[in-house]
Amino acid sequence: MTGQGEKLLFREEGVELSLDDVYDAREIVSKHAKVTPVFTNSTISGLCGRELFFKMEVFQKTGSFKIRGALNAIFSMTDEQAKNGVVTHSSGNHAQATALAAKLRGIPAYIVVPENAPKVKVAAIKGYGGNITFCGLTMQDREDACNKIQREKGSHFVAPFNAKETICGQATIGLELMEQTELGLDAIVVPISGGGMISGIALAAKSLNPKIKIIAAEPRGVNDAADAHKSKAAGALQVDAVKPKTLADGLQAKMGNLTWAVVRDLVDDVVVVEEAEIVSAMQLVYERMKVVVEPSGAVGVAAALSEEMAAKFPPQSFPRVGVVLCGGNADFSVVDFWANWTKRWQSF
Amino acid sequence: MTGQGEKLLFREEGVELSLDDVYDAREIVSKHAKVTPVFTNSTISGLCGRELFFKMEVFQKTGSFKIRGALNAIFSMTDEQAKNGVVTHSSGNHAQATALAAKLRGIPAYIVVPENAPKVKVAAIKGYGGNITFCGLTMQDREDACNKIQREKGSHFVAPFNAKETICGQATIGLELMEQTELGLDAIVVPISGGGMISGIALAAKSLNPKIKIIAAEPRGVNDAADAHKSKAAGALQVDAVKPKTLADGLQAKMGNLTWAVVRDLVDDVVVVEEAEIVSAMQLVYERMKVVVEPSGAVGVAAALSEEMAAKFPPQSFPRVGVVLCGGNADFSVVDFWANWTKRWQSF
């Protein structure tokens, strides 16, 4: 890992990554994705005692930031690499993103989905033109199904987080947020799962302002499975960590070797939040910002509101903080939301 | 009512209103309210077969457009008129708006609220500094309580819709939307209740583009109580109309003499929507736009999606249509939304 301000940002595990790679990614991403706005909210800022700047990736195409990495990966491929389409495994935002990015390039996308995936997510992937293959519930089942498709169709794997192209694609969030706030942020809070988003943002933001703090927000889960927190505390990637049980279903992946290297060196701290804090943060965002955020997307807000954050990064020293609202694909069916509205008028 | 393009927009019932009055209102409103953005959405536009431009009053201060009229009314008052504060009756968005606008002017706001108003709305009014007086459930109860406060405190009444200042305040939505779309709209769909918003928008929009169609969106209610539709069909204000029972709790007022005069002359049609259509429209806005809209605020989207709209205003003749998402103060407690999220993680 190089220091800040140098052209080469990252040289690790045989991969080199420079700020130029991030600007190249923006060339690609900006052709098809939105430059999402930055919102402010006086009520939520007031509760935190500092000014928050929300990067609204909920309004991004496909409803989450994942389209950035998928676009960069798929449009960086040569025609030869792309000719047999792409394959990935995901039941969530990365699946939708890969399907849409492939559709935009005009190549097929094969998406391996666990057989228990919510119907609404399967429908969304199909809506973006993805070809679905169902598999069993373990990571091994997913990888086996992916490998089979790669073998049989010759399709190119689109990594959800642990690849240079994905990291550079997500890094464009950091470039935009830094520019939109005129480099005036003291810290950025980013939800962490596989680490693709936070490593991209850390690389971009720290290259533009070496003093900025990058803070990961992670759910503890009802089974105390905050693996990024544990890895940072141990100074080594905890590969055997159990999978968290949490409302934040988008934050259940483990870091890979590349993303861990960036998190290890450039992420300043990990703030861990409870499930009840995630629900409170969602409620604030819905009711005060009028924005639909999924549980994973609210984890950064929960961290920004937490006592741990106030203690470690006091408002007087860190008065301006960015928070990434990374996704809005909340599954309303699990709380019978629309059925309840319908019941309500039927009872009049 | 004068024609289009002339300076005098309206002379009726002893009230004169010109485009200059609307620009004066913008001077006042723009000091304290937001210029809300215009959003587009390819999925919802695709369903309508035309391009929709959503005016995002859900992101307005207090969560609805009502702050515009309240600001214009309260900041147009002389110091003498303002010295004993203001009074109004409302359990909804106008109450919050009046409380905040009065707070911004530094005068007390007395808000008469029916005793069955939801606790969450009462809390919001108090949060903006409003002084609450509870009253009975009839309109007479409300007016009696208001009159008593006017008599005892000498406070000035802030009309929710049927007053020049209110209409001019809401008209600023129309000015902004016309400018943000570079005068390129063929029609604007606006939810109707007391008619303050639609009459303001109609006056502003038709003065800038006489050909633009202004379409009211109204819930039929489970008791078939679409009074704007009935009034337009009869050519006379239906004053004895029953109060609609509808999820759209913000659309239960009746027009007044001023707003009816504008609706009669400048509103081109009324599209009536069913309760199920309101829920479907809300679901689309939540799931595809990631925006929290209250039922009243979704009524315009429901109308834009309706067969009636497609038949009366075919997409090929009206390809670019504005839709006002007028409020986002959805009452989640009625569908146990947050309790359901909490139950969900507790069951893990």
XYZ file of C-alpha atoms in Angstrom:
696
model
C 0.000 0.000 0.000
C 1.454 3.352 -0.905
C 0.858 6.476 1.077
C -1.510 9.237 0.182
C -1.274 11.577 -2.749
C 0.927 9.289 -4.819
C -0.271 8.064 -8.132
C -0.018 4.403 -7.207
C -2.614 3.765 -4.527
C -2.315 0.055 -4.081
C 0.094 -2.780 -4.860
C -0.882 -5.953 -3.124
C -1.450 -9.608 -3.950
C -0.135 -9.022 -7.476
C -2.626 -6.236 -8.176
C -1.719 -2.617 -8.861
C -4.256 0.163 -8.662
C -3.724 3.865 -9.257
C -5.907 6.953 -9.057
C -5.889 6.894 -12.861
C -7.686 3.544 -12.693
C -10.419 5.207 -10.641
C -10.761 8.069 -13.126
C -10.891 5.491 -15.939
C -13.672 3.720 -14.059
C -15.573 6.981 -13.842
C -15.381 7.346 -17.628
C -17.182 4.016 -17.930
C -19.556 4.325 -14.979
C -20.740 7.842 -15.829
C -21.990 6.682 -19.224
C -24.671 4.447 -17.716
C -25.029 5.159 -13.973
C -26.317 8.270 -12.247
C -24.268 10.853 -10.399
C -26.389 10.486 -7.282
C -27.214 13.613 -5.283
C -25.981 14.481 -1.782
C -28.831 15.194 0.649
C -28.719 16.923 4.009
C -31.253 16.699 6.835
C -31.354 19.117 9.730
C -33.162 16.740 12.110
C -30.737 13.835 11.723
C -27.720 16.156 11.715
C -29.106 17.721 14.895
C -29.348 14.312 16.572
C -25.674 13.687 15.732
C -24.496 17.151 16.734
C -22.719 17.545 13.415
C -23.543 18.073 9.775
C -24.153 14.883 7.801
C -23.911 14.612 4.012
C -25.842 11.647 2.689
C -24.637 10.119 -0.579
C -27.898 8.897 -2.090
C -26.988 5.605 -3.741
C -30.579 4.518 -3.042
C -31.444 6.576 -6.145
C -28.776 4.804 -8.210
C -29.864 2.579 -11.099
C -30.977 -0.857 -9.808
C -31.491 0.755 -6.378
C -27.936 0.340 -5.097
C -24.302 1.302 -5.687
C -23.517 -2.176 -7.067
C -24.170 -1.094 -10.650
C -20.943 0.962 -10.546
C -18.639 -2.001 -9.991
C -20.601 -4.215 -12.369
C -20.454 -1.619 -15.144
C -16.722 -1.131 -14.709
C -16.047 -4.869 -14.685
C -18.249 -5.639 -17.688
C -17.275 -2.654 -19.858
C -13.556 -3.194 -19.084
C -13.734 -6.640 -20.702
C -12.396 -7.163 -24.220
C -14.873 -8.279 -26.869
C -13.195 -11.699 -26.714
C -13.757 -11.909 -22.941
C -17.314 -10.659 -23.275
C -18.498 -12.808 -26.152
C -19.881 -15.632 -23.984
C -21.525 -13.374 -21.449
C -20.925 -13.076 -17.734
C -21.787 -15.132 -14.684
C -22.016 -14.339 -10.996
C -23.704 -15.570 -7.833
C -25.819 -13.329 -5.644
C -29.368 -13.120 -4.424
C -29.206 -9.404 -3.951
C -28.052 -6.106 -5.338
C -24.984 -7.439 -7.174
C -27.204 -9.821 -9.166
C -29.473 -7.018 -10.380
C -26.446 -4.844 -11.149
C -24.685 -7.567 -13.153
C -27.866 -8.334 -15.106
C -28.396 -4.684 -16.052
C -24.737 -3.978 -16.867
C -24.621 -7.053 -19.136
C -27.857 -6.009 -20.807
C -26.367 -2.558 -21.448
C -23.325 -4.190 -23.047
C -25.610 -6.505 -25.006
C -24.300 -9.796 -23.614
C -26.049 -12.504 -21.578
C -25.821 -12.582 -17.777
C -26.081 -15.915 -15.918
C -27.006 -15.378 -12.309
C -26.710 -18.168 -9.739
C -29.310 -17.594 -7.013
C -29.893 -19.617 -3.827
C -33.195 -21.459 -4.051
C -34.571 -19.639 -0.994
C -34.074 -16.148 -2.496
C -37.139 -13.889 -2.142
C -39.423 -13.975 -5.192
C -39.308 -10.199 -5.445
C -35.517 -10.271 -5.914
C -35.702 -13.079 -8.462
C -38.313 -11.060 -10.360
C -36.068 -7.990 -10.311
C -33.106 -9.950 -11.723
C -35.339 -11.333 -14.488
C -36.670 -7.824 -15.090
C -33.131 -6.732 -15.955
C -32.802 -9.654 -18.362
C -30.752 -12.003 -16.171
C -30.814 -15.779 -16.790
C -31.355 -17.465 -13.435
C -29.914 -20.766 -12.209
C -31.055 -21.853 -8.768
C -28.586 -23.538 -6.413
C -28.349 -24.807 -2.818
C -27.828 -22.597 0.185
C -24.091 -22.916 0.907
C -21.299 -20.814 -0.578
C -19.895 -24.065 -2.024
C -23.212 -24.692 -3.845
C -23.032 -21.208 -5.327
C -19.438 -21.524 -6.451
C -20.020 -24.980 -7.941
C -22.949 -23.691 -9.985
C -20.914 -20.681 -11.137
C -17.942 -22.854 -12.115
C -20.206 -25.155 -14.106
C -21.576 -22.228 -16.115
C -18.080 -20.825 -16.676
C -16.977 -24.236 -17.948
C -19.989 -24.937 -20.127
C -20.650 -21.479 -21.569
C -17.253 -19.865 -21.312
C -18.774 -16.930 -19.434
C -16.617 -14.445 -17.547
C -17.036 -14.226 -13.755
C -18.026 -10.806 -12.382
C -16.618 -10.550 -8.869
C -18.961 -8.895 -6.362
C -16.147 -7.133 -4.472
C -12.703 -8.772 -4.473
C -11.398 -7.527 -7.826
C -9.643 -4.419 -9.074
C -12.416 -3.460 -11.537
C -15.127 -3.769 -8.913
C -13.186 -1.748 -6.347
C -12.445 1.000 -8.893
C -16.105 1.120 -9.923
C -17.274 1.575 -6.323
C -14.457 4.130 -5.815
C -16.407 6.514 -8.061
C -18.818 7.026 -5.127
C -15.879 8.477 -3.213
C -14.767 10.715 -6.094
C -18.273 12.135 -6.484
C -18.864 12.646 -2.774
C -15.519 14.411 -2.328
C -16.250 16.727 -5.253
C -19.868 17.374 -4.243
C -18.724 18.436 -0.760
C -15.743 20.403 -2.097
C -13.297 18.168 -0.201
C -14.781 19.534 2.993
C -15.547 16.283 4.848
C -13.763 15.180 8.018
C -14.898 11.562 7.762
C -17.008 9.178 5.684
C -19.080 6.361 7.174
C -19.502 3.376 4.849
C -21.346 0.078 5.481
C -19.020 -2.920 5.144
C -19.630 -6.423 3.862
C -17.187 -7.834 1.316
C -15.383 -4.512 1.467
C -15.538 -3.494 -2.207
C -17.370 -0.244 -1.563
C -15.349 0.893 1.444
C -11.994 0.040 -0.105
C -12.845 1.958 -3.265
C -14.085 4.952 -1.299
C -11.063 4.858 1.033
C -8.611 4.796 -1.875
C -10.320 7.657 -3.708
C -11.053 9.842 -0.674
C -7.663 9.486 1.002
C -5.854 10.219 -2.244
C -7.769 13.520 -2.433
C -7.578 14.318 1.301
C -5.091 12.235 3.290
C -6.516 13.470 6.598
C -10.059 12.210 6.043
C -11.166 9.357 8.308
C -12.867 6.333 6.752
C -15.153 4.528 9.179
C -16.738 1.151 8.497
C -20.264 0.539 9.802
C -21.034 -3.093 10.557
C -23.997 -4.919 12.107
C -23.200 -7.077 15.129
C -26.020 -9.415 14.120
C -28.042 -11.322 16.665
C -25.162 -13.856 16.739
C -22.355 -11.321 17.327
C -20.821 -11.835 13.876
C -19.163 -8.492 13.118
C -16.215 -9.983 11.258
C -14.713 -6.740 9.921
C -14.524 -5.467 13.499
C -12.904 -8.692 14.639
C -10.461 -8.725 11.729
C -9.348 -5.135 12.361
C -8.966 -5.841 16.086
C -6.879 -8.957 15.358
C -4.899 -7.306 12.559
C -5.653 -10.340 10.404
C -8.574 -11.428 8.255
C -10.861 -13.712 10.256
C -11.673 -16.173 7.513
C -13.614 -18.612 9.670
C -16.011 -16.009 10.998
C -19.629 -17.141 11.153
C -22.187 -15.548 8.869
C -24.106 -12.772 10.622
C -27.841 -13.068 11.204
C -29.058 -9.547 10.634
C -31.784 -7.490 8.982
C -28.934 -6.103 6.898
C -29.068 -8.973 4.406
C -26.737 -7.111 2.041
C -23.910 -7.146 4.583
C -23.362 -10.886 4.991
C -20.299 -11.413 2.798
C -16.729 -11.810 4.061
C -13.831 -9.687 2.840
C -11.416 -11.054 0.260
C -7.620 -10.715 0.157
C -7.660 -7.451 -1.830
C -10.416 -5.688 0.044
C -8.951 -6.790 3.380
C -5.577 -5.285 2.448
C -7.215 -1.891 1.873
C -9.427 -2.135 4.948
C -6.441 -3.144 7.072
C -4.390 -0.131 5.934
C -6.865 2.645 5.123
C -10.006 2.123 7.199
C -9.576 3.982 10.458
C -12.169 2.226 12.587
C -15.174 -0.081 12.586
C -18.330 1.037 14.405
C -20.608 -1.881 15.274
C -24.399 -1.403 15.470
C -27.254 -3.425 16.934
C -30.385 -4.555 15.096
C -32.603 -2.134 17.027
C -30.318 0.715 15.976
C -30.718 -0.309 12.328
C -34.519 -0.174 12.627
C -34.330 3.235 14.363
C -32.052 4.570 11.635
C -34.384 3.266 8.908
C -37.304 4.937 10.657
C -35.477 8.281 10.782
C -34.563 8.082 7.100
C -38.122 7.134 6.059
C -39.905 9.612 8.285
C -37.559 12.590 8.210
C -35.827 12.280 4.825
C -38.788 10.593 3.038
C -36.366 8.119 1.548
C -36.693 4.334 1.296
C -33.502 2.722 2.515
C -32.928 -1.008 2.958
C -31.594 -2.243 6.316
C -28.052 -2.577 4.938
C -28.265 0.952 3.584
C -29.286 2.303 6.993
C -26.325 0.765 8.820
C -24.145 3.813 8.116
C -26.815 6.117 9.536
C -27.100 3.898 12.607
C -23.336 4.131 13.090
C -23.361 7.913 12.638
C -26.042 8.158 15.349
C -24.274 5.817 17.769
C -22.584 6.656 21.061
C -19.520 4.756 19.882
C -19.151 7.145 16.929
C -19.613 10.234 19.137
C -16.990 8.951 21.576
C -14.377 7.918 19.003
C -14.928 10.783 16.549
C -16.283 13.745 18.579
C -18.459 16.206 16.632
C -16.259 19.162 17.563
C -13.257 17.514 15.878
C -15.256 15.922 13.043
C -18.061 18.381 12.300
C -18.751 17.328 8.681
C -19.308 13.647 7.996
C -20.387 11.836 4.826
C -22.684 8.812 5.132
C -23.342 6.471 2.223
C -26.993 5.378 1.909
C -25.881 2.493 -0.244
C -29.131 0.762 -1.189
C -32.900 1.085 -1.184
C -34.076 -2.389 -2.145
C -36.062 -2.999 1.044
C -38.208 -6.118 0.940
C -41.623 -4.820 1.995
C -43.226 -8.226 1.648
C -41.524 -9.422 4.839
C -43.523 -6.912 6.886
C -46.778 -7.233 4.883
C -46.579 -3.528 4.145
C -48.820 -3.320 1.087
C -51.263 -5.895 2.380
C -51.633 -3.742 5.491
C -52.393 -0.581 3.512
C -54.985 -2.502 1.514
C -56.582 -3.943 4.666
C -56.762 -0.446 6.006
C -58.917 1.047 3.279
C -61.023 -2.092 3.075
C -61.937 -1.547 6.720
C -63.348 1.949 6.112
C -60.794 35.345 -14.668
C -58.554 36.867 -17.306
C -57.093 34.905 -20.175
C -53.543 33.717 -20.417
C -50.459 35.846 -20.728
C -52.024 38.943 -19.216
C -50.631 40.401 -16.076
C -53.865 40.115 -14.120
C -54.524 36.403 -13.663
C -57.574 36.483 -11.492
C -60.304 38.897 -10.393
C -63.071 37.157 -8.567
C -64.993 37.473 -5.329
C -63.315 40.798 -4.662
C -59.813 39.361 -4.923
C -57.251 40.348 -7.558
C -54.209 38.239 -8.252
C -51.453 38.855 -10.804
C -48.352 37.002 -11.896
C -46.406 39.644 -9.979
C -48.091 38.396 -6.801
C -46.727 34.928 -7.563
C -43.211 36.251 -8.122
C -43.530 38.220 -4.865
C -44.531 34.983 -3.141
C -41.427 33.310 -4.514
C -39.273 36.059 -2.987
C -40.695 35.115 0.409
C -40.943 31.351 -0.033
C -37.436 30.918 -1.423
C -35.912 32.407 1.718
C -37.096 29.537 3.913
C -38.373 26.661 1.747
C -36.456 24.389 -0.598
C -36.482 24.480 -4.365
C -37.415 20.805 -4.577
C -35.844 18.682 -7.303
C -37.612 17.125 -10.286
C -37.081 13.350 -10.503
C -37.642 11.034 -13.441
C -38.137 7.267 -13.375
C -37.865 5.082 -16.440
C -40.002 2.251 -15.032
C -42.999 4.391 -14.094
C -42.698 6.471 -17.271
C -42.603 3.214 -19.222
C -45.825 2.036 -17.572
C -47.508 5.292 -18.639
C -46.063 5.295 -22.150
C -44.852 8.854 -21.685
C -42.194 10.760 -19.807
C -43.180 11.815 -16.289
C -41.497 14.624 -14.352
C -42.046 14.274 -10.625
C -41.994 17.473 -8.571
C -40.600 16.241 -5.272
C -42.520 18.181 -2.635
C -42.037 15.148 -0.368
C -38.539 16.563 0.207
C -39.951 20.005 1.068
C -39.537 21.301 4.622
C -42.189 19.771 6.938
C -42.593 16.971 4.369
C -45.183 18.661 2.151
C -45.829 21.657 -0.097
C -47.974 23.321 2.580
C -45.010 25.286 3.960
C -45.038 27.442 0.809
C -48.516 28.850 1.383
C -47.984 29.185 5.118
C -44.719 31.092 4.633
C -46.290 33.465 2.129
C -49.300 34.093 4.366
C -47.283 34.619 7.532
C -44.448 36.689 6.054
C -46.931 38.865 4.113
C -48.472 40.006 7.387
C -47.610 43.424 8.812
C -45.906 43.519 12.186
C -49.193 44.789 13.610
C -51.082 41.796 12.171
C -48.383 39.398 13.315
C -47.886 40.642 16.854
C -50.426 38.272 18.450
C -49.388 35.232 16.501
C -51.380 33.081 14.127
C -54.080 30.464 14.470
C -55.338 27.694 12.201
C -57.115 24.358 12.360
C -55.687 21.197 10.806
C -54.548 17.790 11.917
C -52.232 17.426 9.001
C -49.638 19.046 6.820
C -51.032 22.595 7.050
C -50.685 22.476 10.839
C -47.010 21.551 10.688
C -46.415 24.156 7.998
C -48.114 26.936 9.962
C -46.209 26.023 13.123
C -42.842 26.119 11.337
C -43.566 29.295 9.354
C -44.642 31.091 12.550
C -41.546 29.860 14.345
C -39.410 31.221 11.512
C -41.126 34.596 11.837
C -40.731 34.417 15.617
C -44.416 34.558 16.522
C -46.631 32.017 18.302
C -48.788 29.559 16.339
C -52.025 28.248 17.870
C -53.132 25.058 16.179
C -56.615 23.632 16.676
C -56.445 19.847 16.303
C -59.313 17.329 16.432
C -59.016 15.197 19.548
C -58.674 11.989 17.480
C -55.615 13.218 15.564
C -52.771 10.666 15.416
C -50.208 11.129 18.174
C -47.409 11.199 15.606
C -48.920 14.255 13.904
C -49.527 16.033 17.216
C -45.895 15.364 18.115
C -44.736 16.790 14.777
C -46.748 20.004 15.299
C -45.277 20.362 18.794
C -41.839 19.660 17.346
C -42.202 22.763 15.183
C -43.202 24.796 18.238
C -46.973 24.853 17.704
C -49.334 25.432 20.676
C -52.050 22.805 20.455
C -55.726 23.160 21.388
C -57.796 20.007 21.040
C -61.367 20.246 19.750
C -64.273 18.003 18.717
C -64.490 16.182 15.425
C -66.804 18.389 13.341
C -65.788 21.327 11.163
C -68.000 23.495 13.397
C -65.996 22.406 16.457
C -62.805 23.374 14.681
C -64.057 26.776 13.594
C -65.483 27.541 17.031
C -62.155 26.775 18.669
C -60.328 28.910 16.103
C -62.723 31.822 16.550
C -62.306 31.662 20.309
C -58.520 31.926 20.003
C -58.790 34.764 17.478
C -61.094 36.597 19.908
C -59.096 35.969 23.053
C -55.554 36.315 21.717
C -56.073 38.522 18.681
C -54.242 35.986 16.513
C -54.444 36.124 12.731
C -56.092 33.196 10.906
C -53.881 31.367 8.360
C -56.176 29.943 5.688
C -55.249 26.445 4.500
C -56.252 27.085 0.884
C -58.992 29.645 0.226
C -56.936 32.855 0.362
C -54.839 34.834 -2.071
C -51.599 34.503 -0.077
C -51.965 30.731 0.238
C -52.739 30.286 -3.454
C -49.756 32.442 -4.460
C -47.466 30.489 -2.125
C -48.498 27.140 -3.641
C -48.184 28.704 -7.123
C -44.415 28.737 -6.642
C -44.492 24.955 -7.200
C -45.782 25.691 -10.686
C -43.160 28.370 -11.379
C -40.346 26.046 -10.337
C -41.656 23.044 -12.247
C -42.138 25.058 -15.432
C -38.605 26.451 -15.168
C -37.022 23.092 -14.245
C -38.610 21.474 -17.312
C -37.846 24.459 -19.548
C -41.559 25.038 -20.235
C -41.596 21.686 -22.009
C -44.548 20.006 -20.293
C -47.810 19.157 -22.033
C -49.762 18.684 -18.821
C -49.429 18.703 -15.032
C -51.299 16.311 -12.742
C -52.035 17.748 -9.289
C -53.907 16.134 -6.364
C -56.943 18.187 -5.341
C -58.512 18.772 -1.951
C -59.327 22.370 -0.982
C -57.822 23.419 -4.294
C -55.094 25.789 -3.078
C -52.259 23.876 -4.706
C -53.928 23.211 -8.043
C -55.264 26.739 -8.423
C -51.834 28.215 -7.725
C -50.136 25.830 -10.145
C -52.803 26.411 -12.817
C -52.434 30.195 -12.596
C -48.637 30.087 -12.771
C -48.332 27.360 -15.414
C -51.005 28.675 -17.784
C -49.603 32.180 -17.614
C -46.258 30.785 -18.792
C -47.725 28.308 -21.314
C -51.408 28.823 -22.163
C -51.589 25.443 -23.924
C -50.600 23.342 -20.934
C -53.326 21.100 -19.498
C -53.920 21.094 -15.746
C -55.453 17.847 -14.516
C -56.808 17.330 -11.018
C -56.326 13.915 -9.407
C -58.994 13.005 -6.864
C -59.768 9.883 -4.833
C -63.270 8.476 -5.274
C -63.138 7.244 -1.678
C -64.939 4.129 -0.555
C -68.098 6.279 -0.346
C -67.866 7.775 -3.858
C -67.115 11.280 -2.576
C -65.077 12.845 -5.376
C -66.524 16.332 -4.971
C -64.177 18.180 -7.332
C -65.200 15.787 -10.084
C -68.872 16.321 -9.276
C -68.483 20.099 -9.072
C -66.739 20.299 -12.449
C -69.370 18.031 -14.023
C -72.179 20.182 -12.595
C -70.435 23.475 -13.363
C -71.138 24.567 -9.793
C -69.459 23.990 -6.451
C -71.115 21.061 -4.671
C -71.095 22.492 -1.177
C -73.095 19.707 0.450
C -70.804 16.939 -0.753
C -70.066 14.267 1.840
C -66.571 13.921 3.211
C -64.607 11.198 1.396
C -63.428 8.108 3.264
C -60.021 7.455 1.744
C -56.443 6.534 2.579
C -55.647 9.978 1.169
C -56.354 11.724 4.467
C -54.838 14.954 3.157
C -57.477 15.235 0.426
C -60.625 15.513 2.517
C -61.261 19.263 2.369
C -63.821 20.996 0.135
C -62.969 23.831 -2.216
C -63.702 27.412 -1.229
C -65.135 30.221 -3.379
C -61.723 31.423 -4.625
C -60.187 28.062 -5.370
C -63.385 26.859 -7.030
C -63.352 29.865 -9.362
C -59.869 28.913 -10.571
C -60.657 25.215 -10.796
C -63.845 25.958 -12.722
C -62.011 28.086 -15.290
C -58.456 26.728 -15.507
C -58.498 23.051 -14.551
C -59.067 21.012 -17.696
C -60.256 17.760 -16.186
C -60.554 15.683 -13.015
C -59.247 12.104 -13.043
C -60.765 9.990 -10.264
C -58.807 7.113 -8.729
C -59.736 4.127 -6.567
C -58.175 3.195 -3.227
C -56.441 0.137 -4.716
C -54.872 2.385 -7.355
C -53.524 4.656 -4.620
C -51.853 1.704 -2.880
C -50.388 0.484 -6.190
C -49.033 3.947 -6.947
C -47.484 4.205 -3.473
C -45.864 0.818 -3.975
C -44.348 1.888 -7.299
C -42.979 5.102 -5.806
C -41.500 3.289 -2.783
C -40.063 0.351 -4.677
C -38.957 1.957 -7.927
C -38.190 5.561 -6.921
C -37.116 4.740 -3.326
C -39.228 7.632 -2.121
C -41.666 7.735 0.786
C -44.928 9.267 -0.371
C -48.106 9.553 1.690
C -51.365 8.268 0.162
C -52.487 11.799 -0.752
C -49.143 12.410 -2.407
C -49.483 9.251 -4.513
C -52.902 10.207 -5.900
C -51.328 12.121 -8.793
C -49.197 9.096 -9.699
C -52.281 6.874 -9.554
C -54.072 9.245 -11.919
C -51.089 9.369 -14.293
C -51.124 5.551 -14.424
C -54.890 5.267 -14.930
C -56.773 4.189 -18.040
C -58.911 7.302 -17.733
C -55.817 9.488 -18.107
C -54.538 7.496 -21.104
C -57.935 7.755 -22.803
C -58.512 11.467 -22.171
C -54.907 12.624 -22.641
C -53.233 10.117 -24.985
C -49.448 9.777 -24.598
C -48.801 10.583 -28.251
C -50.484 13.995 -27.831
C -49.237 14.577 -24.270
C -45.807 12.953 -24.147
C -44.335 15.000 -21.255
C -46.372 15.235 -18.073
C -45.528 16.718 -14.675
C -46.808 14.993 -11.530
C -46.668 16.647 -8.126
C -45.638 14.286 -5.300
C -47.093 16.713 -2.814
C -46.367 15.089 0.554
C -44.439 12.342 2.295
C -45.907 12.332 5.791
C -47.111 8.733 5.656
C -48.331 7.418 8.996
C -46.418 4.155 9.346
C -47.946 3.400 12.726
C -51.249 2.474 11.064
C -49.626 -0.496 9.372
C -47.318 -1.451 12.274
C -44.351 -0.975 9.985
C -41.582 -0.476 12.537
C -43.012 -3.014 14.943
C -42.920 -5.536 12.120
C -39.261 -4.872 11.316
C -38.424 -5.268 14.998
C -40.385 -8.521 15.257
C -38.482 -9.758 12.257
C -35.002 -9.499 13.722
C -36.210 -10.716 17.109
C -37.321 -13.919 15.386
C -33.834 -14.679 14.001
